XYZ file of N, CA, C and O in Angstrom:
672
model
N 216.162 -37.341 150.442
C 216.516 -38.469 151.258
C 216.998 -38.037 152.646
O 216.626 -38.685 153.623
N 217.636 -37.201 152.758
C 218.020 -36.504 153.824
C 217.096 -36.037 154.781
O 217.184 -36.412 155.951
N 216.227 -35.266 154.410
C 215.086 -34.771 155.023
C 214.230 -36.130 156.237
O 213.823 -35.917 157.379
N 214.188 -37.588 155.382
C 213.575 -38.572 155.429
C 214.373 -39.274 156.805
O 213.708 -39.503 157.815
N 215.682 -39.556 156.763
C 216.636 -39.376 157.646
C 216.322 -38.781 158.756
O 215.894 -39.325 159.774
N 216.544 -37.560 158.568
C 216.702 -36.445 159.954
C 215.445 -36.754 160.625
O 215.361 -36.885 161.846
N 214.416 -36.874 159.767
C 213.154 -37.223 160.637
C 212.800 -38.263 161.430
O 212.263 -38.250 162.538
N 213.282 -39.488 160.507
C 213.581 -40.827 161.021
C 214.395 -40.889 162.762
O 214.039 -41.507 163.765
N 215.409 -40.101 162.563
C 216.596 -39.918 163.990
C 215.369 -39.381 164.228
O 214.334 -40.048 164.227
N 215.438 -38.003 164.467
C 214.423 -37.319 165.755
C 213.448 -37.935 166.167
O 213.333 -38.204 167.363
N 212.405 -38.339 165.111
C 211.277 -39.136 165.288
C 211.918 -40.703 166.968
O 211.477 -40.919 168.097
N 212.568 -41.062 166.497
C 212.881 -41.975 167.125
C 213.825 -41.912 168.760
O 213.891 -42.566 169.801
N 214.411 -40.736 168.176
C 215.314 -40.243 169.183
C 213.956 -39.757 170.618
O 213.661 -39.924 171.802
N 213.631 -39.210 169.583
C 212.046 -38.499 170.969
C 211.259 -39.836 171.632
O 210.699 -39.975 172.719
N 211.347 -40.238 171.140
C 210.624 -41.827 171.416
C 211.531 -42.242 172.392
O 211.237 -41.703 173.458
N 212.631 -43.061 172.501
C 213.137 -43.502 173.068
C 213.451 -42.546 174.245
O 213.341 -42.897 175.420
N 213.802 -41.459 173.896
C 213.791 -40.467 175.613
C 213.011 -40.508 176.260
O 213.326 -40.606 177.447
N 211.071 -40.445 175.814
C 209.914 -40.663 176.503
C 210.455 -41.751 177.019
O 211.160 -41.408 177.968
N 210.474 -43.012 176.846
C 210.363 -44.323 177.191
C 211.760 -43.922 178.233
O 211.647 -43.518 179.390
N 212.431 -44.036 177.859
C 213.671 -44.005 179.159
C 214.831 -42.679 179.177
O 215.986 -42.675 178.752
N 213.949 -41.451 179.913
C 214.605 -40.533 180.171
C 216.231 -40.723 180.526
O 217.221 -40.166 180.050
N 216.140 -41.371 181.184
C 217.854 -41.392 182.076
C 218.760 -42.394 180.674
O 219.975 -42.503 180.842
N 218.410 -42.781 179.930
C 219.428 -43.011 178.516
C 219.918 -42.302 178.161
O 219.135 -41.768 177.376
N 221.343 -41.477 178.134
C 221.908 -40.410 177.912
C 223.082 -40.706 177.665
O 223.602 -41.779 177.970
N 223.684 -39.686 177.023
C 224.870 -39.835 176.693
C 225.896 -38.429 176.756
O 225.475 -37.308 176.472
N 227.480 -38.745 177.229
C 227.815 -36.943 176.938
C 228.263 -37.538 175.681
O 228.470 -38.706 175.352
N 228.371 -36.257 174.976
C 229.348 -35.997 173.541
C 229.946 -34.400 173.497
O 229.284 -33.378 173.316
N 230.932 -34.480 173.648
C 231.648 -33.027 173.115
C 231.267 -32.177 174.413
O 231.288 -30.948 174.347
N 230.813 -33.033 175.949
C 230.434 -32.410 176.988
C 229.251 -31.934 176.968
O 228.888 -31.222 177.904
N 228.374 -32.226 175.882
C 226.741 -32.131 176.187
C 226.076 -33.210 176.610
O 226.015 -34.114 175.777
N 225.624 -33.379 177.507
C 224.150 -34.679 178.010
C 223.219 -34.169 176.959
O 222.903 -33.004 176.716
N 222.848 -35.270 176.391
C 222.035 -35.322 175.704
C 221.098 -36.622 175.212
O 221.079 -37.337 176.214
N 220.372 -37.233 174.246
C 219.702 -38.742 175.005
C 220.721 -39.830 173.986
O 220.904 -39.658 172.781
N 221.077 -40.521 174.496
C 221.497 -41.456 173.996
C 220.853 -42.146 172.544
O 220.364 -43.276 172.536
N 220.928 -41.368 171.463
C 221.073 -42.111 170.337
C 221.704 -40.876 169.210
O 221.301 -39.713 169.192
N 222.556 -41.326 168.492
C 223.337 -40.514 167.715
C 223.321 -41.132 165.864
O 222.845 -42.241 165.622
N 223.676 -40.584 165.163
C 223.765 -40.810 163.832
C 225.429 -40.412 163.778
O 226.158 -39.447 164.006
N 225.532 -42.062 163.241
C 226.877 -42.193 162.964
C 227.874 -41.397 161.717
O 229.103 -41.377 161.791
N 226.972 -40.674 160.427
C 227.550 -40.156 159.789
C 227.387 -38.475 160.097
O 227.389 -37.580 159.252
N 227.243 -38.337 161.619
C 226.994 -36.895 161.735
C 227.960 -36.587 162.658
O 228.194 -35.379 162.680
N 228.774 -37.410 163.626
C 229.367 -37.528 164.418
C 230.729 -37.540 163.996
O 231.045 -37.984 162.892
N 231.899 -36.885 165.147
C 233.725 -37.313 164.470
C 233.589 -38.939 164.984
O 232.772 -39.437 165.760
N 234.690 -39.546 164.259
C 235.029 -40.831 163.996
C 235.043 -41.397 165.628
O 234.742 -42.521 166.030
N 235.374 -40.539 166.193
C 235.762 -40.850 167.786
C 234.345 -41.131 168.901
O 234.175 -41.814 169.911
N 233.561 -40.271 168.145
C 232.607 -39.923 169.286
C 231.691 -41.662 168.630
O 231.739 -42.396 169.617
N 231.381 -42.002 168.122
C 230.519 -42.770 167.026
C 230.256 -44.711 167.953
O 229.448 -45.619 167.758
N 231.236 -44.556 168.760
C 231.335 -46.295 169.435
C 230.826 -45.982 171.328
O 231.392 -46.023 172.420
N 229.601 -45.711 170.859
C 228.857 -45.335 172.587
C 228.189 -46.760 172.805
O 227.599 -47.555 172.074
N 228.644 -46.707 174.493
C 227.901 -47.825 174.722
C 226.538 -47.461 175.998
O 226.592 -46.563 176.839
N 225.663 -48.222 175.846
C 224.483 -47.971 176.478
C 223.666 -46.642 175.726
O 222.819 -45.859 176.157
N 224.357 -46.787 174.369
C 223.300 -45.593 174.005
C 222.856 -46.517 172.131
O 223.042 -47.717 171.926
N 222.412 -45.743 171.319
C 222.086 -46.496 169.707
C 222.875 -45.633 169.022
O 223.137 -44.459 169.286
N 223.294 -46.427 167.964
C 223.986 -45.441 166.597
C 223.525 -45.791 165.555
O 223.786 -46.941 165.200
N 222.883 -45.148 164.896
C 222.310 -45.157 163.435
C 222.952 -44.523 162.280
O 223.365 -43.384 162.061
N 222.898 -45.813 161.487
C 224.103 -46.638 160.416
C 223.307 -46.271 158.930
O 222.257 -46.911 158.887
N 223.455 -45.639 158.017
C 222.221 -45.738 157.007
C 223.232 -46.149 155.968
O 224.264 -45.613 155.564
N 222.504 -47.460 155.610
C 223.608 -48.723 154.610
C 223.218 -49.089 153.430
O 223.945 -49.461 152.509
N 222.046 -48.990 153.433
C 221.367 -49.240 152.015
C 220.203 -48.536 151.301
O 219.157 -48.630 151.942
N 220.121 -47.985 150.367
C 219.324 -47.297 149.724
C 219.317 -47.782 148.057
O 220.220 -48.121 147.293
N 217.516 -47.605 147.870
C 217.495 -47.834 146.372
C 215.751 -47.378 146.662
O 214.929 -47.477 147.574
N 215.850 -46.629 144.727
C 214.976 -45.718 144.463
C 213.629 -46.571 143.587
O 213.909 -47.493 142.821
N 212.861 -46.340 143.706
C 211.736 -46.963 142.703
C 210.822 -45.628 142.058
O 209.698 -45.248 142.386
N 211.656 -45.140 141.128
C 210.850 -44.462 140.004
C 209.472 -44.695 139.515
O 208.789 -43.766 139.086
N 209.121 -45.715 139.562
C 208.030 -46.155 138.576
C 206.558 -45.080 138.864
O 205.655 -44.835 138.064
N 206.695 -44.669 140.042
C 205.123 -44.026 140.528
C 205.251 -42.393 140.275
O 206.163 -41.986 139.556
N 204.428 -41.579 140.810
C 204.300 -40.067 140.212
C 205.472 -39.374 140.970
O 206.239 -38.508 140.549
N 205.406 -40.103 142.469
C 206.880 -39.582 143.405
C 207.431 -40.589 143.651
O 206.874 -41.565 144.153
N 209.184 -40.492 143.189
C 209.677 -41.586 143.484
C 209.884 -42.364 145.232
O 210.408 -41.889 146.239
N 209.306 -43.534 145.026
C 209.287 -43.836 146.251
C 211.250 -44.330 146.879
O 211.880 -45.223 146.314
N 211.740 -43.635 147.888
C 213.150 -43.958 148.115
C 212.882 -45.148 149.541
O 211.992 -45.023 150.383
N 213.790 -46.126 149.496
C 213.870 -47.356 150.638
C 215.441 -47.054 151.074
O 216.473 -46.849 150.435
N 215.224 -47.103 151.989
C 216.811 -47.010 153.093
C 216.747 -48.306 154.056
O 215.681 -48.836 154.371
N 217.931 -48.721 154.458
C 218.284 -49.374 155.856
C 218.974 -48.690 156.566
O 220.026 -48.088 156.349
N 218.323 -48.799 157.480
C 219.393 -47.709 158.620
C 219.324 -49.106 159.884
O 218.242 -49.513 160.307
N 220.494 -49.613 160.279
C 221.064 -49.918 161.461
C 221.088 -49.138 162.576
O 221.436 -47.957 162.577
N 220.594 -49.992 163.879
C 220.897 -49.205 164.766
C 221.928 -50.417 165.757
O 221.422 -51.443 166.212
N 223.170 -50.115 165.927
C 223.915 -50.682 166.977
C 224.053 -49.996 167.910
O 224.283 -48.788 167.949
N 223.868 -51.016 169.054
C 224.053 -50.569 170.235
C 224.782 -51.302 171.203
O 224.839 -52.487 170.874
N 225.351 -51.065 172.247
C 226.183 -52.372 173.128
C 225.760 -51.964 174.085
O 224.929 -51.061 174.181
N 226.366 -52.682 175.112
C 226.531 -52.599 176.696
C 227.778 -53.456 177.288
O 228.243 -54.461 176.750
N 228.169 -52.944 178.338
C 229.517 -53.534 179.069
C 229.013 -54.250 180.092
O 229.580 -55.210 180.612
N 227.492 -53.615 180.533
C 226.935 -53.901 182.258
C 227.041 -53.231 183.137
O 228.056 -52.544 183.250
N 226.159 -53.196 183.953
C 226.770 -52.546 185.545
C 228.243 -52.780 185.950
O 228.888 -53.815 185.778
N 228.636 -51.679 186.492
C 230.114 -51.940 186.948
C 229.869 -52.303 188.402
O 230.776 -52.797 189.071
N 228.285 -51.999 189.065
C 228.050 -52.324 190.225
C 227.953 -53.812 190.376
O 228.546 -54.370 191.299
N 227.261 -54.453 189.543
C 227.460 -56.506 188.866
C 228.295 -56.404 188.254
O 228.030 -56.682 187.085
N 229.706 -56.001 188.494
C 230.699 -57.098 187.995
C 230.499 -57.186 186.080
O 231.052 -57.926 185.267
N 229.611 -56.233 185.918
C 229.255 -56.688 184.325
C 228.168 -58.296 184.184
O 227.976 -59.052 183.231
N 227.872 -58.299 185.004
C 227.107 -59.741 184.811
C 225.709 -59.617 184.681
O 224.839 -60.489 184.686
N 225.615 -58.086 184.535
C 224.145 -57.971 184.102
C 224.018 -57.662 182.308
O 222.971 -57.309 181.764
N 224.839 -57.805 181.861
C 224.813 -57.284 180.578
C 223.475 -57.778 179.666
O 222.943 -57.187 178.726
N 223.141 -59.019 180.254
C 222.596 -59.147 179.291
C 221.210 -58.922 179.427
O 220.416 -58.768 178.499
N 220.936 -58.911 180.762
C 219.375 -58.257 180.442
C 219.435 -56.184 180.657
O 218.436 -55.477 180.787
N 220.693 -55.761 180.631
C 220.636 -54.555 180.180
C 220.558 -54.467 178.510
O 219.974 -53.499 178.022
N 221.230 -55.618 177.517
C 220.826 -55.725 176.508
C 219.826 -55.909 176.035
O 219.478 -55.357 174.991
N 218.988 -56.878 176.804
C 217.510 -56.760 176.678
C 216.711 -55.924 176.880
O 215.635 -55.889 176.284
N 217.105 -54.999 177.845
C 216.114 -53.830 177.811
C 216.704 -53.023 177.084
O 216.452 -51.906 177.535
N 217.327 -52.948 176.241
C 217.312 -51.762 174.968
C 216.823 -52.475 174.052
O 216.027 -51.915 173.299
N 217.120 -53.842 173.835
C 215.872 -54.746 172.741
C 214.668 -53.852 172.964
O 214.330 -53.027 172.116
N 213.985 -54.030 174.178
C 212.726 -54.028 174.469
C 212.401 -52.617 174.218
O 211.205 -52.652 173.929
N 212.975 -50.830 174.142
C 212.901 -49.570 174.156
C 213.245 -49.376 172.728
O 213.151 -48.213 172.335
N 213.689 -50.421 171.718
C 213.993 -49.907 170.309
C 212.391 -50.725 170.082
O 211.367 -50.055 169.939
N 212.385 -51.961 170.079
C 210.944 -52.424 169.616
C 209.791 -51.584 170.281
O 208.765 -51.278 169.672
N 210.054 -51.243 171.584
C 208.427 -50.063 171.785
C 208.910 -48.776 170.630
O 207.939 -48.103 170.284
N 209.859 -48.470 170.181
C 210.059 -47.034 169.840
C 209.437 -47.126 168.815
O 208.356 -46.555 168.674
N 210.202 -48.149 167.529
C 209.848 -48.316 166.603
C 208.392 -48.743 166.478
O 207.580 -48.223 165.713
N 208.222 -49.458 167.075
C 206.635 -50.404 166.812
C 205.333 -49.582 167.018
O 204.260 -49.757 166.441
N 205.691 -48.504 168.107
C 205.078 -46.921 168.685
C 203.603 -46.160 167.302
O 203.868 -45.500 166.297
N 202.517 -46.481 167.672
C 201.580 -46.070 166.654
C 201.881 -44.659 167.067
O 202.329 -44.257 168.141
N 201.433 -43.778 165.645
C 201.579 -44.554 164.485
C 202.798 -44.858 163.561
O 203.781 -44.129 163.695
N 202.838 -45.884 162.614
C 204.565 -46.118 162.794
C 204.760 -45.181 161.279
O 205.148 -45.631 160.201
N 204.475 -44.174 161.504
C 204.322 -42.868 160.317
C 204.832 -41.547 160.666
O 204.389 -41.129 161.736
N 205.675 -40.742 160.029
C 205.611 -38.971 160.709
C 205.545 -38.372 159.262
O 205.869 -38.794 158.152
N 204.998 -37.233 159.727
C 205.151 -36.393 158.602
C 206.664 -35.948 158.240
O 207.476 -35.796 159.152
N 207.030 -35.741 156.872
C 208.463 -35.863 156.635
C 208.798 -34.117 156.975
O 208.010 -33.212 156.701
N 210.023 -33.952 157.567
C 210.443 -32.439 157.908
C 211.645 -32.149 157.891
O 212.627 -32.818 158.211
N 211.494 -30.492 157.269
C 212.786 -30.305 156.928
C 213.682 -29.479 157.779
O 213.627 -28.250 157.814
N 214.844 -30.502 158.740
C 215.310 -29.294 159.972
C 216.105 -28.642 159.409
O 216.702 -28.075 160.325
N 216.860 -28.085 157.778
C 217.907 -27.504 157.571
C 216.695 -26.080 158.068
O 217.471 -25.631 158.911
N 216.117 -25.625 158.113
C 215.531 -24.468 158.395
C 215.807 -24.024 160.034
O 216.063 -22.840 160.258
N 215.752 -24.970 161.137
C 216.059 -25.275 162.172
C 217.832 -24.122 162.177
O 218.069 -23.160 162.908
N 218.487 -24.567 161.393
C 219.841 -23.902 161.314
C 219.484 -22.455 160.922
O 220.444 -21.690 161.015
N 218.610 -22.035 160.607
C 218.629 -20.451 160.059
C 217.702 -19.559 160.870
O 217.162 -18.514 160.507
N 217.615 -20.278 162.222
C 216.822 -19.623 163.451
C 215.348 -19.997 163.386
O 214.734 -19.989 164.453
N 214.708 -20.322 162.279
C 213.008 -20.536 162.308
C 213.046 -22.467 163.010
O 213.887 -23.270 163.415
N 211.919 -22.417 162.839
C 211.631 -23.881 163.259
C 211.880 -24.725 162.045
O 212.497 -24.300 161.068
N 211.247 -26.260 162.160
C 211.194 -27.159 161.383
C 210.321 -27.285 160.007
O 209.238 -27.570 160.519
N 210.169 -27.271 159.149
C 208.964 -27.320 158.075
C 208.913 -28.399 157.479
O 209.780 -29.076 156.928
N 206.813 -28.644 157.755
C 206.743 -29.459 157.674
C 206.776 -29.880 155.841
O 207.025 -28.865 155.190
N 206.652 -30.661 155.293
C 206.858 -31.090 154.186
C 205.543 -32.020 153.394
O 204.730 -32.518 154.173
N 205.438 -32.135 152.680
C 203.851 -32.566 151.955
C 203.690 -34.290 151.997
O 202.699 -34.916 151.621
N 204.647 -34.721 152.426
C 204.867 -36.286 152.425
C 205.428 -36.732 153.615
O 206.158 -36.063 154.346
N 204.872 -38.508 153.892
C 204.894 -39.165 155.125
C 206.407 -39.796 155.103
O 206.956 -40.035 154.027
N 207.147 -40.091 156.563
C 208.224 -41.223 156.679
C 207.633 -42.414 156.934
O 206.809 -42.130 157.804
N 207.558 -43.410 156.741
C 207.238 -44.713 157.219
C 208.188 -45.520 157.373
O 209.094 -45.424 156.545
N 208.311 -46.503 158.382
C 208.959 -47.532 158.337
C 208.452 -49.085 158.655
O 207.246 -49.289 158.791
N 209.322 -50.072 158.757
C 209.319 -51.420 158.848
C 209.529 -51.848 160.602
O 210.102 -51.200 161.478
N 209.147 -52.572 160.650
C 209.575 -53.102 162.230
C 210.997 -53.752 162.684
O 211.376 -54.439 161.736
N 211.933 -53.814 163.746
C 212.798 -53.539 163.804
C 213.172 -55.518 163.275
O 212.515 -56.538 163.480
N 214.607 -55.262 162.509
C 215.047 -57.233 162.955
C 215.896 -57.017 163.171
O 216.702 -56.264 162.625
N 215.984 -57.942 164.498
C 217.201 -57.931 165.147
C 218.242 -59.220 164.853
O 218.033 -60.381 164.500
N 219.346 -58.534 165.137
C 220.725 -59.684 164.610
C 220.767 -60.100 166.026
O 220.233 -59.612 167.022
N 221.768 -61.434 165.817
C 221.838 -62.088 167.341
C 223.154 -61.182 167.811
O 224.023 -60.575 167.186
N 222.771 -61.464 169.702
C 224.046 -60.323 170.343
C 225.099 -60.959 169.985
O 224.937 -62.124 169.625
N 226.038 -60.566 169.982
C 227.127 -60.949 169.845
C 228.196 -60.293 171.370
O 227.807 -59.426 172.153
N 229.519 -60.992 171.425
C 229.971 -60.719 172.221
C 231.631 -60.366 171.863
O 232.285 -61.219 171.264
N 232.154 -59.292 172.196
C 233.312 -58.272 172.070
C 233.996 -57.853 173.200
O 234.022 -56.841 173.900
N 234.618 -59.081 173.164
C 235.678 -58.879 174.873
C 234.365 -59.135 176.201
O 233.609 -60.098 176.330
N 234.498 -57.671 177.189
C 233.596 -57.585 177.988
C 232.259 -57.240 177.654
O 231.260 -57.516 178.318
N 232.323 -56.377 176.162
C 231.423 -56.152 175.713
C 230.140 -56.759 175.278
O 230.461 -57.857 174.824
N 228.873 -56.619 175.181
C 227.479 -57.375 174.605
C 226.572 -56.766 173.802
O 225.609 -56.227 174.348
N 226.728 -56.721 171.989
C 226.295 -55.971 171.078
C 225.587 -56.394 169.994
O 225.785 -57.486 169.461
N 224.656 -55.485 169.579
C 223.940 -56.407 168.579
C 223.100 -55.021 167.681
O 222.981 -53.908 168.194
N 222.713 -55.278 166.640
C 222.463 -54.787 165.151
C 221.433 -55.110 165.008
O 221.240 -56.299 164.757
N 220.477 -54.329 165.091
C 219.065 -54.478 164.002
C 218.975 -53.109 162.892
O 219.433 -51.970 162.977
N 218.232 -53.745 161.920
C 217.991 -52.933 160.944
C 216.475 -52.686 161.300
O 215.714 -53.134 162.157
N 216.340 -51.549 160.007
C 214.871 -51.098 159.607
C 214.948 -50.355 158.913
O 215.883 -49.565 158.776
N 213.541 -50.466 158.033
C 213.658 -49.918 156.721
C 212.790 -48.849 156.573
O 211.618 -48.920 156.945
N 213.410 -47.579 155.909
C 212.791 -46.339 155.997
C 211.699 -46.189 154.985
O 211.681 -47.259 154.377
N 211.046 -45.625 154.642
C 210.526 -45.385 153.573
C 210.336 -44.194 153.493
O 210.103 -43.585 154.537
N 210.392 -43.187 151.701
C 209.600 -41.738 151.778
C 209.608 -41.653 150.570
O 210.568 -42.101 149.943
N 208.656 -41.119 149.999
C 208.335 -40.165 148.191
C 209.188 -39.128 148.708
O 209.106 -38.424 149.715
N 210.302 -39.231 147.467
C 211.131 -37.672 147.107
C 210.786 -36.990 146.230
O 210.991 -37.088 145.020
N 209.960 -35.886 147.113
C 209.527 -34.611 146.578
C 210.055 -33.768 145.348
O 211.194 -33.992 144.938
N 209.641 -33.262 145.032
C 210.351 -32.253 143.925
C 211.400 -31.168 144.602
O 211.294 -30.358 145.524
N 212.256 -31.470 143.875
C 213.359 -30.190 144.623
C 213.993 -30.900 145.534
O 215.032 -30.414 145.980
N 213.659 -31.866 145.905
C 214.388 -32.252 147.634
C 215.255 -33.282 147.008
O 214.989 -33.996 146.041
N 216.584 -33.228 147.889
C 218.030 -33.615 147.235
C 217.744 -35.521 148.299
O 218.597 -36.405 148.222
């Protein structure tokens, strides 16, 4: 499941940088692109605004086939405050254009990657690739909501992957 994950972030993370390089974010004093995974992050770093955080909330397994097929929801929240140059009164079509860079990301043919395993990534070699696809669902979005100055809103999407033999 993990594997399915990590691929899911990168997969998406690379996407959304193509589409809008200058989306960035620091953390821990690195620039890096604005979208993070919330259970990888300290508690502190995890509430970015103008960037995505991905939430993985629901999971359930369907045994029935030769590889069990695993389903996830992973959330992605994101906010915005606005230009501080408008007064904040642009918020909301800065909210809209991250609507519009999660639906190209996600929606992005083909909406498939091969599944990969970056714990190898940590032991100096590259990524390996793995014998099975990630797929997902198209994004639904929750309505924005509003948090003080803030303008935020929640869509899900649903992962899909066969868990391999051996893979945790």
């Amino acid at each position: 499941m993990q594997n399915a994950r990590d691929t899911f972030y990168v997969t998406l993370r690379d996407r959304l940088a193509a589409l809008n390089s200058a989306r960035t974010m620091v953390l821990r004093g690195v620039t890096r692109p604005g979208v993070l995974v919330e259970e990888n992050e300290l508690a502190s770093a995890y509430q970015p605004v103008d960037a995505f955080c991905l939430r993985w909330t629901g999971l359930s397994v369907d045994a029935k086939g030769s590889l069990p097929l695993v389903t996830m929801v992973c959330e992605i929240r994101y906010a915005t405050d606005g230009d501080s140059g408008n007064g904040g009164m642009d918020r909301g079509r800065l909210l809209s254009g991250m609507d519009g860079e999660l639906v190209a990301a996600v929606s992005a043919a083909p909406p498939n990657v091969p599944k990969m395993n970056y714990v190898a990534v940590a032991g100096g070699s590259g990524p390996v690739t793995m014998a099975t696809n990630v797929f997902w669902s198209d994004a639904v979005f929750g309505a924005a909501t509003v948090n003080g100055e803030r303008l935020e809103r929640v869509a899900t999407v649903e992962v899909f992957s066969y868990q391999e033999a051996g893979e945790l």
